[in-house]
Amino acid sequence: FGSDDFDDIVEEAVRQNCTPNQNVYVGAALRKPDIPPFGRCGDEDFFALPALYVDLDDAQAAIQVRTRYRSCPPTAAVVTGRHPHVRAQLWWRLESPEQDPEASRRQTRALATALGGDPTVCNPSRVMRLAGSIAWPLKPGRQMERTELQTFADGRPRRYYAERIARAFPPEEDKRDTPPSASDGGTSSLELGLHGAGVTVEAVMADIRTGRLWHNNMVRLVGHWIARGWSDEEILTAAGNLTLAGYTVDQTRQEVATMISGGREKWSVPNPAIAVDAEPASSIRLLDWTADRYAGPAKPIEWLCEGSIPLAAPVLLAAAGGLGKSYVALDLALQVAMGVCGLAQPRTILGGRVCVEGTAVIISAEDSFNTIHRRLNRLDPIERRLNRPDRLIVIPLPDAGGPTPLISAEGGVPAKTPFFTALKDQLETIDDLRLIVIDPLQAFVMADVTSDPAAGQFMWTAFSELCAMSNATVIVTHHMRKEGMNRIDSADDAREAIRGSTALVDGARLSYALWKSDEETARAHCAQAGLEYENGRIVNGAVVKANDEVNLASQIYIRQDSGLLVDCTDMIEPVTRATTPTKDQARKILEEIQRRFDAGAPFSATYHGGPRHIVPYLQKEAKLSKRQAENLLRHWLDNEVVEIALSSAKTKMQGLKVLRWL
């Protein structure tokens, strides 16, 4: 088949897969276009590989792999089976297809080695089980089940440059498996044949944490510790901290104890007797926090923007692309650095006026200095007259070697990077620091904070550390999910549309969202304000989570040509929308529901139905918000206006069917 024959491919796959015990596989790589359309392809027929892959077939491999992604999580996954254990394929879509068959082989083998996959599944002509097909059981212990395709909307890259994957999972050649030799004296390097001469202990421990050749690396590390004079208990304690996900500390200690015994016998090194120093007293005086500290009035909240943005707090600012969140942050930083709190009419930002002045730092991962400079030039020239130019500090990472993460997850455990420590040390030298802008989140946090609550909480704890150290507000910009940002009509909708788990939003002291008004509402607002309609010009904003006494009122902004959001809440009245469809609208909707059911392509009542989901259709036809459309669907189901029924016995497709007409 050609790459433009997808409909024919699907029909053929279904036809073949319907025969019992007949499984369907597809080539991982594109084949040369001139090969004969019969027989089996060989490596010489390889044309290009659009995505790298790894096959996880062994027990626990698919479960433990999340701790080994490093900074390159896959763009898609295929669950090929769940019985008797989970089996999966992982795929990394490439920005440009790899056309070198040997480079493809080396990189896929490196992925398999690092992630616990099958290292033999790497040849250029490899075929992989087709996602979505029925897996007929041929091996003992397995059962018939449907394979599953999984894609992700958690902020991870949609495509990778091959060089980035190669840095995270280096292709290796001519590996040697020589015995370890412990370093002597005060050096911290290991002569490990597996890695090459002079590799550091830290590098070996990093590989152990990711699960890469865990046993071999641990044997070498234990040998190094024995040679440095460590006792058995010291080694066991340190090794316990290198336990992989899916194993217990006791299991790790048992395996390492065997390594210690073998190493001491081999090198005739006895277990040394080491005296333990007395435990130092705790530096935290818990009982000093006595009740008399609460006498008198509490200290009032300090504000960066009065009533809207607290001082010395981590703040999340989420919005769809192009709505102006970077401009909001730049405008705010400029006003803090200018000291506009003394002006007669300072501009309102996110519902409040700037009430402090000092140094503002912008750390940008996407915009160069020239880009930010041009944005400054588009602001009001009067406002750009800085009395203290040194108080507006811009760190444009594209000009400084590219984005550098502040938080990473080497080995699956979130941790602050050396860049975080260096940044904190430098920021600590600024006496009047009041604002730190981190733009955007996904470029600085290489941990799965969007779906892992623990990682999200760790991130905000780290940013809170910056706030406490500097008494400055940290504003982190973030994106909306693409599938949710076009169906927002309220603060609740906006909260749900922010990319990532609720822990990401809840972890901040304040979370603010910006979203674009739907066309009907935007046109009405533009008409009220005497403006010509422009898509995206009317922007809504609201606090979606707050811990302090923040003004919770929603705001309406006009996006100016400069990119600024100008508060226009007092200029225009909110546009109300109907909460239920009219009788004619309801009749039309029910007729369409029944028509699609009879045609074998029914509306779906859940988001899992993708384009068949009925909520977007209800929003469009009845002019409802997302929440109103969901409530209408629930009402119709509860009152037996519609039901979920089997539409096609052949395809087993279920969907909405009309029970009674209104």
XYZ file of C-alpha atoms in Angstrom:
662
model
C 0.000 0.000 0.000
C 1.031 3.587 -0.565
C 0.942 6.143 2.220
C -2.177 7.644 0.609
C -4.157 4.366 0.712
C -5.296 4.466 4.345
C -8.918 3.533 3.642
C -7.802 0.474 1.688
C -5.294 -0.419 4.404
C -8.022 -0.350 7.076
C -10.377 -2.529 5.033
C -7.655 -5.094 4.364
C -6.549 -5.118 8.018
C -10.141 -5.713 9.188
C -10.644 -8.489 6.632
C -7.453 -10.293 7.619
C -7.903 -9.772 11.360
C -11.434 -11.266 11.358
C -9.986 -14.709 10.662
C -9.297 -16.504 13.976
C -5.593 -16.725 14.901
C -4.697 -14.303 12.080
C -2.828 -11.328 13.561
C -2.048 -8.111 11.688
C 1.318 -6.364 11.658
C 2.593 -3.293 9.836
C 6.070 -2.179 8.849
C 7.584 0.219 11.349
C 9.427 1.899 8.473
C 8.283 2.982 5.028
C 9.425 0.665 2.242
C 10.892 1.713 -1.079
C 8.088 2.647 -3.490
C 9.228 0.321 -6.283
C 9.303 -3.019 -4.412
C 7.032 -5.853 -5.663
C 3.599 -5.889 -3.915
C 3.969 -9.441 -2.636
C 6.196 -11.476 -0.345
C 8.090 -10.350 2.699
C 10.309 -7.254 2.760
C 13.935 -7.375 3.768
C 16.274 -4.754 5.222
C 17.318 -3.781 1.706
C 13.751 -2.521 1.087
C 14.008 0.112 3.843
C 13.168 3.659 2.710
C 12.661 5.849 5.823
C 11.693 5.518 9.495
C 9.147 8.184 10.587
C 9.168 7.147 14.263
C 11.565 5.324 16.576
C 10.148 2.475 18.647
C 10.756 -0.066 21.383
C 8.914 -3.323 22.108
C 8.267 -4.107 25.799
C 7.290 -7.760 25.974
C 8.743 -8.984 29.275
C 6.871 -8.959 32.576
C 7.210 -5.620 34.461
C 9.018 -3.926 31.547
C 5.993 -1.866 30.518
C 5.190 -1.022 34.155
C 8.690 0.155 35.073
C 9.444 2.023 31.868
C 7.985 5.348 33.072
C 10.876 5.689 35.505
C 13.340 5.496 32.607
C 12.028 8.018 30.078
C 14.557 10.658 31.129
C 13.588 13.849 29.277
C 12.104 12.079 26.249
C 8.684 10.515 26.934
C 7.164 8.721 23.911
C 4.686 10.510 21.656
C 2.423 7.444 21.439
C 2.053 3.997 22.947
C 0.386 0.788 21.821
C -0.795 -1.617 24.533
C -0.466 -4.940 22.728
C -1.820 -7.016 25.599
C -2.676 -7.090 29.295
C -2.742 -10.834 30.042
C -0.867 -12.422 31.714
C 1.052 -9.108 32.007
C 1.055 -5.737 30.287
C 2.940 -5.612 26.984
C 3.444 -2.477 24.937
C 5.156 -0.658 22.106
C 6.453 2.891 22.615
C 6.851 5.296 19.684
C 8.803 8.553 19.296
C 7.648 10.488 16.226
C 10.569 12.177 14.452
C 10.582 15.717 13.099
C 12.297 14.358 9.967
C 12.195 10.652 8.991
C 15.463 8.784 9.483
C 16.704 7.536 6.092
C 19.875 5.804 7.287
C 18.974 2.149 8.055
C 22.049 1.620 10.249
C 21.362 4.777 12.254
C 17.800 3.521 12.745
C 19.085 0.154 13.941
C 21.560 1.681 16.413
C 19.058 4.132 17.901
C 16.220 1.619 18.317
C 18.662 -0.810 19.948
C 19.793 1.957 22.335
C 16.158 2.644 23.268
C 15.527 -1.043 23.912
C 18.639 -1.335 26.082
C 17.811 1.737 28.142
C 14.114 0.973 28.604
C 14.184 -2.775 29.157
C 12.791 -3.629 25.715
C 13.599 -6.411 23.286
C 17.000 -5.493 21.754
C 16.371 -7.775 18.759
C 13.417 -5.629 17.632
C 15.582 -3.088 15.834
C 16.162 -4.264 12.259
C 15.093 -1.784 9.532
C 12.445 -4.102 8.055
C 10.840 -4.823 11.442
C 7.055 -5.279 11.572
C 4.999 -4.322 14.634
C 1.523 -5.385 15.736
C -1.134 -3.011 14.372
C -2.709 -0.774 17.034
C -6.456 -1.315 17.364
C -6.374 -4.832 15.980
C -7.471 -8.010 17.774
C -4.529 -9.912 19.272
C -5.311 -13.590 18.741
C -3.517 -15.655 21.405
C -0.767 -17.933 20.119
C 1.520 -18.109 23.179
C 0.645 -19.935 26.424
C -1.107 -17.829 29.065
C -2.385 -15.187 26.681
C -5.972 -14.518 25.679
C -7.814 -12.774 22.874
C -7.896 -9.022 23.464
C -7.990 -5.792 21.494
C -4.813 -3.735 21.295
C -5.018 -0.077 22.296
C -3.495 3.078 20.835
C -2.674 5.730 23.429
C -1.785 9.332 22.635
C -0.964 12.011 25.169
C -2.083 15.595 25.817
C 0.102 16.367 28.819
C 2.471 18.891 27.321
C 5.117 16.444 26.096
C 6.679 17.085 22.642
C 4.614 16.010 19.623
C 7.774 15.307 17.597
C 11.455 14.896 18.380
C 14.622 15.811 16.594
C 16.752 12.686 16.291
C 19.624 14.469 18.019
C 17.596 15.009 21.200
C 16.740 11.316 21.466
C 20.370 10.427 20.784
C 21.468 12.664 23.664
C 18.970 11.065 26.050
C 19.565 7.487 24.821
C 23.036 7.453 23.233
C 23.533 4.746 20.583
C 26.378 2.527 21.740
C 28.805 0.454 19.747
C 31.605 -1.939 20.663
C 30.442 -2.358 24.260
C 32.923 -4.169 26.458
C 31.912 -6.063 29.546
C 35.163 -5.938 31.523
C 35.396 -6.322 35.277
C 35.302 -3.146 37.354
C 38.447 -1.588 38.772
C 37.980 0.627 41.774
C 39.583 4.055 41.708
C 42.169 4.845 44.279
C 42.696 7.671 46.707
C 40.535 10.732 46.330
C 39.320 10.355 42.729
C 35.629 9.709 41.991
C 35.962 8.092 38.556
C 35.502 4.464 37.588
C 37.327 2.550 34.868
C 34.211 0.722 33.661
C 34.511 -1.085 30.346
C 30.798 -0.769 29.810
C 30.983 3.021 29.653
C 34.570 3.703 28.642
C 37.484 4.879 30.731
C 37.074 7.585 33.313
C 33.294 7.556 33.730
C 32.218 9.184 36.950
C 30.460 7.524 39.840
C 27.664 10.055 39.383
C 27.131 8.907 35.779
C 26.950 5.249 36.838
C 24.464 6.091 39.586
C 22.362 8.050 37.083
C 22.229 4.961 34.846
C 21.259 2.809 37.829
C 18.407 5.174 38.726
C 17.038 4.940 35.193
C 17.254 1.133 35.273
C 19.872 0.994 32.530
C 21.781 -2.318 32.987
C 20.981 -2.041 36.678
C 22.684 -5.247 37.819
C 25.954 -4.737 35.904
C 26.274 -1.106 36.967
C 25.447 -1.945 40.584
C 28.141 -4.678 40.676
C 30.717 -2.148 39.515
C 29.528 0.501 41.972
C 29.635 -1.981 44.874
C 33.188 -2.887 43.862
C 34.120 0.788 43.889
C 32.613 1.276 47.353
C 34.434 -1.793 48.710
C 37.736 -0.467 47.332
C 37.072 2.907 49.017
C 36.727 1.195 52.402
C 32.968 1.393 52.880
C 31.392 -0.980 55.393
C 28.644 -3.437 54.449
C 25.977 -1.357 56.209
C 27.108 1.857 54.496
C 26.896 0.160 51.097
C 23.492 -1.371 51.848
C 22.110 1.966 53.055
C 23.330 3.789 49.953
C 22.087 1.033 47.646
C 18.612 1.177 49.195
C 18.249 4.687 47.751
C 18.813 3.227 44.266
C 15.766 0.942 44.362
C 13.856 0.865 41.074
C 10.097 1.296 40.850
C 8.333 -2.044 41.233
C 10.884 -3.374 43.744
C 11.213 -3.006 47.509
C 14.225 -1.702 49.421
C 14.561 -5.132 51.070
C 14.828 -6.784 47.647
C 17.555 -4.318 46.652
C 19.476 -4.883 49.894
C 19.304 -8.678 49.467
C 20.700 -8.512 45.940
C 23.425 -6.029 46.903
C 24.377 -8.155 49.939
C 25.188 -10.987 47.514
C 27.340 -8.594 45.464
C 29.192 -7.435 48.614
C 29.879 -11.012 49.701
C 31.223 -11.936 46.276
C 33.354 -8.790 46.041
C 34.945 -9.202 49.474
C 35.741 -12.857 48.773
C 37.181 -12.059 45.334
C 39.428 -9.200 46.497
C 40.020 -10.448 50.096
C 38.766 -7.170 51.563
C 37.166 -7.639 55.014
C 34.237 -5.612 56.279
C 35.817 -2.677 58.193
C 34.703 -1.643 61.661
C 33.660 2.030 61.526
C 32.671 4.072 64.563
C 29.511 6.121 64.234
C 29.578 9.775 65.291
C 26.986 11.005 67.763
C 23.820 12.216 66.056
C 23.681 16.034 65.936
C 20.796 17.830 67.573
C 17.936 18.951 65.343
C 18.266 22.503 64.017
C 14.463 22.945 63.986
C 13.119 24.318 67.257
C 9.548 23.036 66.992
C 8.452 24.120 70.451
C 9.519 27.734 69.868
C 6.279 28.343 67.957
C 4.215 29.195 71.001
C 0.771 30.739 71.310
C 2.032 34.221 72.212
C 3.113 34.664 68.598
C -0.549 34.939 67.650
C -1.334 37.822 69.964
C -2.511 40.989 68.225
C -3.586 41.487 64.604
C -2.167 39.294 61.839
C 0.198 40.828 59.320
C -1.794 41.926 56.242
C -1.228 40.371 52.833
C 1.468 42.039 50.768
C 0.434 42.572 47.151
C 2.298 42.799 43.885
C -0.938 43.950 42.221
C -3.432 45.165 44.768
C -6.221 42.652 45.322
C -5.212 40.385 42.432
C -1.612 39.081 42.681
C 0.035 38.434 46.075
C 3.679 39.261 46.674
C 6.134 36.393 47.290
C 3.781 33.714 45.939
C 4.025 31.251 43.021
C 1.410 32.122 40.391
C 0.242 30.159 37.318
C -0.901 32.160 34.270
C -2.511 29.864 31.690
C -3.850 30.805 28.267
C -4.169 29.583 24.718
C -1.387 30.518 22.328
C -1.526 34.029 20.915
C -3.807 35.533 23.571
C -1.090 37.600 25.199
C 0.111 35.823 28.341
C 3.759 36.653 27.527
C 2.735 40.288 26.917
C 0.908 40.362 30.264
C 4.058 39.122 32.016
C 6.247 41.604 30.110
C 3.869 44.489 30.840
C 3.791 43.575 34.529
C 7.607 43.289 34.705
C 8.001 46.663 32.995
C 5.638 48.401 35.430
C 7.340 46.851 38.472
C 10.752 47.990 37.192
C 9.454 51.488 36.329
C 7.892 52.073 39.725
C 4.485 53.007 38.299
C 2.809 52.664 41.678
C 3.538 56.348 42.151
C 1.830 57.399 38.921
C -1.592 59.022 38.962
C -3.242 56.308 36.857
C -1.210 53.105 36.663
C -2.684 50.476 34.361
C -4.710 47.602 35.783
C -3.184 44.147 35.255
C -5.276 41.027 35.876
C -7.735 43.004 37.937
C -5.314 44.965 40.134
C -2.849 47.864 39.979
C 0.881 47.401 40.609
C 1.640 48.571 44.146
C 5.353 47.745 44.574
C 8.495 48.574 42.635
C 11.836 46.900 42.280
C 13.753 44.548 40.002
C 11.889 42.223 37.622
C 13.542 39.226 35.952
C 12.132 37.561 32.809
C 13.486 34.116 31.914
C 12.266 33.309 28.407
C 12.765 29.952 26.734
C 11.050 30.812 23.435
C 11.750 34.493 22.688
C 15.132 35.954 21.803
C 16.312 39.275 23.185
C 15.464 40.993 19.898
C 11.911 39.646 20.047
C 11.415 40.917 23.581
C 13.039 44.233 22.642
C 10.570 44.652 19.780
C 7.694 43.946 22.141
C 8.969 46.614 24.508
C 9.094 49.059 21.594
C 5.418 48.394 20.875
C 4.413 49.499 24.366
C 3.647 53.122 25.136
C 6.952 55.023 24.626
C 6.305 57.103 27.752
C 6.082 53.966 29.856
C 9.384 52.691 28.513
C 11.327 55.573 30.051
C 12.979 53.604 32.802
C 14.628 55.608 35.558
C 16.496 52.430 36.481
C 17.094 50.351 33.317
C 19.089 47.858 35.376
C 15.873 46.852 37.190
C 14.427 45.089 34.102
C 16.529 41.962 33.558
C 15.797 39.758 30.542
C 17.374 36.300 30.246
C 16.670 35.109 26.649
C 17.695 31.452 26.647
C 17.506 31.078 22.810
C 20.465 33.489 22.720
C 22.252 31.683 25.540
C 22.440 28.150 24.196
C 18.814 27.053 24.398
C 16.335 26.222 27.186
C 17.729 24.686 30.352
C 15.379 22.891 32.768
C 14.980 24.074 36.326
C 13.286 20.809 37.355
C 14.159 17.423 35.846
C 13.167 13.820 36.487
C 16.262 11.704 35.948
C 15.358 8.228 37.128
C 11.691 9.166 37.420
C 12.260 11.275 40.551
C 11.752 15.076 40.218
C 14.740 17.096 41.350
C 16.112 20.621 41.102
C 18.819 20.954 38.451
C 22.213 22.693 38.771
C 20.667 25.496 36.685
C 18.036 25.987 39.402
C 20.723 26.264 42.071
C 22.821 28.653 39.987
C 19.785 30.825 39.218
C 18.763 30.922 42.876
C 22.275 31.924 43.944
C 22.336 34.793 41.437
C 18.820 35.999 42.234
C 19.725 36.034 45.926
C 22.189 38.865 45.230
C 19.352 41.209 44.082
C 18.164 43.147 47.129
C 14.989 44.644 45.622
C 13.793 41.675 43.549
C 9.985 41.720 43.289
C 9.031 39.647 40.241
C 10.378 36.531 38.454
C 8.724 35.445 35.201
C 9.276 31.894 33.911
C 7.948 31.649 30.351
C 6.722 28.961 29.566
C 6.498 26.124 32.089
C 7.077 23.154 29.757
C 10.482 24.460 28.667
C 11.828 24.620 32.215
C 10.303 21.536 33.838
C 11.417 18.225 32.321
C 9.294 16.165 34.685
C 5.776 14.882 34.139
C 4.151 17.588 36.278
C 1.089 17.659 34.016
C -0.046 14.152 34.985
C 1.957 13.287 38.117
C 0.559 15.097 41.197
C 3.739 14.427 43.189
C 5.907 15.958 40.465
C 3.578 18.948 40.197
C 3.709 19.497 43.946
C 7.513 19.254 43.906
C 7.681 21.897 41.160
C 5.591 24.395 43.137
C 7.588 23.659 46.295
C 10.759 24.531 44.382
C 9.253 27.756 43.031
C 7.987 28.617 46.523
C 11.608 28.329 47.637
C 12.508 31.081 45.150
C 9.646 33.209 46.505
C 10.701 32.765 50.140
C 14.349 33.475 49.331
C 13.686 36.696 47.407
C 10.300 37.948 48.683
C 9.359 38.094 44.984
C 6.356 36.750 43.094
C 7.110 33.941 40.626
C 4.760 33.921 37.619
C 4.866 30.776 35.472
C 3.102 30.877 32.096
C 1.405 27.750 30.783
C -0.775 26.543 27.908
C -4.320 25.265 27.500
C -5.145 21.839 26.067
C -5.927 22.124 22.363
C -9.013 19.946 22.635
C -10.486 22.057 25.424
C -9.515 25.662 24.827
C -12.197 26.335 22.188
C -15.117 25.303 24.423
C -14.703 27.717 27.349
C -17.567 29.816 28.666
C -16.770 30.140 32.365
C -13.984 29.982 34.945
C -14.870 26.327 35.626
C -14.481 25.508 31.928
C -11.158 27.366 31.846
C -9.847 25.432 34.844
C -10.649 22.137 33.125
C -8.985 23.311 29.907
C -5.598 24.038 31.503
C -3.077 21.471 30.333
C -2.245 18.914 33.009
C -3.716 17.458 36.188
C -5.622 19.409 38.837
C -2.507 19.164 41.046
C -0.719 21.506 38.657
C -3.396 24.183 39.118
C -3.924 23.560 42.842
C -0.215 23.626 43.664
C 0.095 27.327 42.829
C -1.000 29.919 45.382
C -2.923 31.613 42.577
C -3.945 30.268 39.166
C -5.248 32.676 36.527
C -6.671 31.723 33.115
C -7.210 33.707 29.920
C -9.441 32.485 27.124
C -10.926 33.742 23.877
C -14.617 34.621 23.753
C -16.731 32.683 21.286
C -17.485 34.568 18.088
C -21.061 35.532 18.979
C -20.091 36.959 22.376
C -16.971 38.656 21.008
C -18.965 40.386 18.262
C -21.484 41.635 20.827
C -18.716 42.945 23.096
C -16.949 44.659 20.189
C -20.210 46.316 19.189
C -20.759 47.594 22.753
C -17.225 48.975 22.890
C -17.482 50.543 19.410
C -14.734 48.322 17.984
C -14.436 46.461 14.714
C -14.687 42.704 15.309
C -11.408 40.788 15.229
C -10.985 37.136 16.137
C -9.309 36.872 19.541
C -9.660 40.574 20.333
C -12.045 40.036 23.256
C -10.292 38.042 25.976
C -11.836 36.722 29.198
C -9.894 36.218 32.395
C -10.649 34.700 35.774
C -9.016 33.372 38.904
C -9.507 29.597 38.787
C -7.791 28.880 42.111
C -6.714 31.132 44.985
C -5.378 30.647 48.514
C -5.519 34.256 49.713
C -7.961 37.146 49.694
C -7.819 37.581 45.938
C -10.493 39.406 43.941
C -12.422 36.544 42.297
C -14.399 38.704 39.841
C -14.027 37.746 36.173
C -12.413 40.294 33.859
C -12.958 41.199 30.205
C -10.062 42.563 28.175
C -9.513 44.053 24.728
C -6.364 42.768 23.070
C -4.674 45.761 21.466
C -2.393 45.743 18.453
C 0.575 46.054 20.795
C -0.349 42.719 22.334
C -1.456 44.249 25.627
C -4.683 43.278 27.340
C -6.570 46.401 28.359
C -9.198 45.997 31.076
C -12.589 46.905 29.613
C -14.907 45.376 32.215
C -16.467 48.797 32.875
C -16.958 49.497 29.160
C -19.155 46.582 28.194
C -21.854 44.469 29.770
C -21.570 40.666 29.947
C -23.481 38.840 27.218
C -25.849 36.248 28.643
C -26.638 33.048 26.787
C -29.603 30.731 26.777
C -29.370 27.770 29.147
C -31.705 25.446 27.212
C -32.502 25.027 23.524
C -35.758 26.281 22.025
C -38.418 23.761 20.996
C -37.370 24.054 17.335
C -33.693 23.642 18.249
C -34.464 20.584 20.399
C -36.479 19.003 17.572
C -33.654 19.593 15.087
C -31.078 18.127 17.467
C -33.144 15.005 18.172
C -33.738 14.461 14.452
C -29.979 14.590 13.867
C -29.374 12.178 16.760
C -31.778 9.641 15.257
C -30.456 10.134 11.718
C -26.901 9.378 12.777
C -28.015 6.392 14.859
C -29.867 4.891 11.881
C -26.834 5.522 9.645
C -24.574 3.475 11.944
C -22.484 6.482 13.037
C -24.260 7.589 16.239
C -23.347 10.468 18.508
C -21.271 9.468 21.527
C -22.214 10.533 25.040
C -18.566 10.634 26.185
C -15.392 12.404 25.141
C -13.920 9.007 24.232
C -16.071 9.175 21.109
C -13.800 11.866 19.681
C -15.482 13.617 16.740
C -18.731 11.711 17.503
C -19.045 13.405 20.909
C -22.364 15.254 21.034
C -21.430 18.109 23.406
C -19.676 20.282 20.763
C -22.687 19.764 18.467
C -25.091 20.869 21.229
C -22.952 23.943 21.897
C -23.064 24.939 18.241
C -26.723 24.212 17.491
C -28.267 25.502 20.730
C -25.719 28.275 21.468
C -24.828 26.703 24.813
C -21.684 26.728 26.890
C -19.830 23.482 27.380
C -21.232 23.022 30.891
C -24.764 23.850 29.761
C -24.495 21.324 26.920
C -23.257 18.645 29.334
C -26.149 19.390 31.704
C -28.637 19.150 28.822
C -27.270 15.767 27.760
C -27.445 14.505 31.353
C -31.036 15.786 31.657
C -32.114 14.024 28.450
C -30.512 10.756 29.568
C -32.028 10.930 33.069
C -35.505 11.698 31.696
C -35.334 9.034 28.955
C -35.433 11.445 26.048
C -32.406 9.633 24.634
C -30.573 6.434 25.545
C -27.299 4.727 24.725
C -27.963 1.740 22.457
C -26.188 -0.601 20.022
C -26.257 1.029 16.592
C -24.550 -1.664 14.515
C -24.289 -5.361 15.314
C -21.470 -5.646 12.797
C -19.216 -2.929 14.210
C -20.513 -3.199 17.820
C -20.742 0.609 17.825
C -22.884 2.178 20.530
C -24.323 5.665 20.641
C -27.288 7.912 21.366
C -30.779 6.964 20.196
C -34.030 8.954 20.568
C -36.591 7.414 22.963
C -39.230 10.119 22.863
C -39.743 13.365 20.967
C -40.164 16.680 22.737
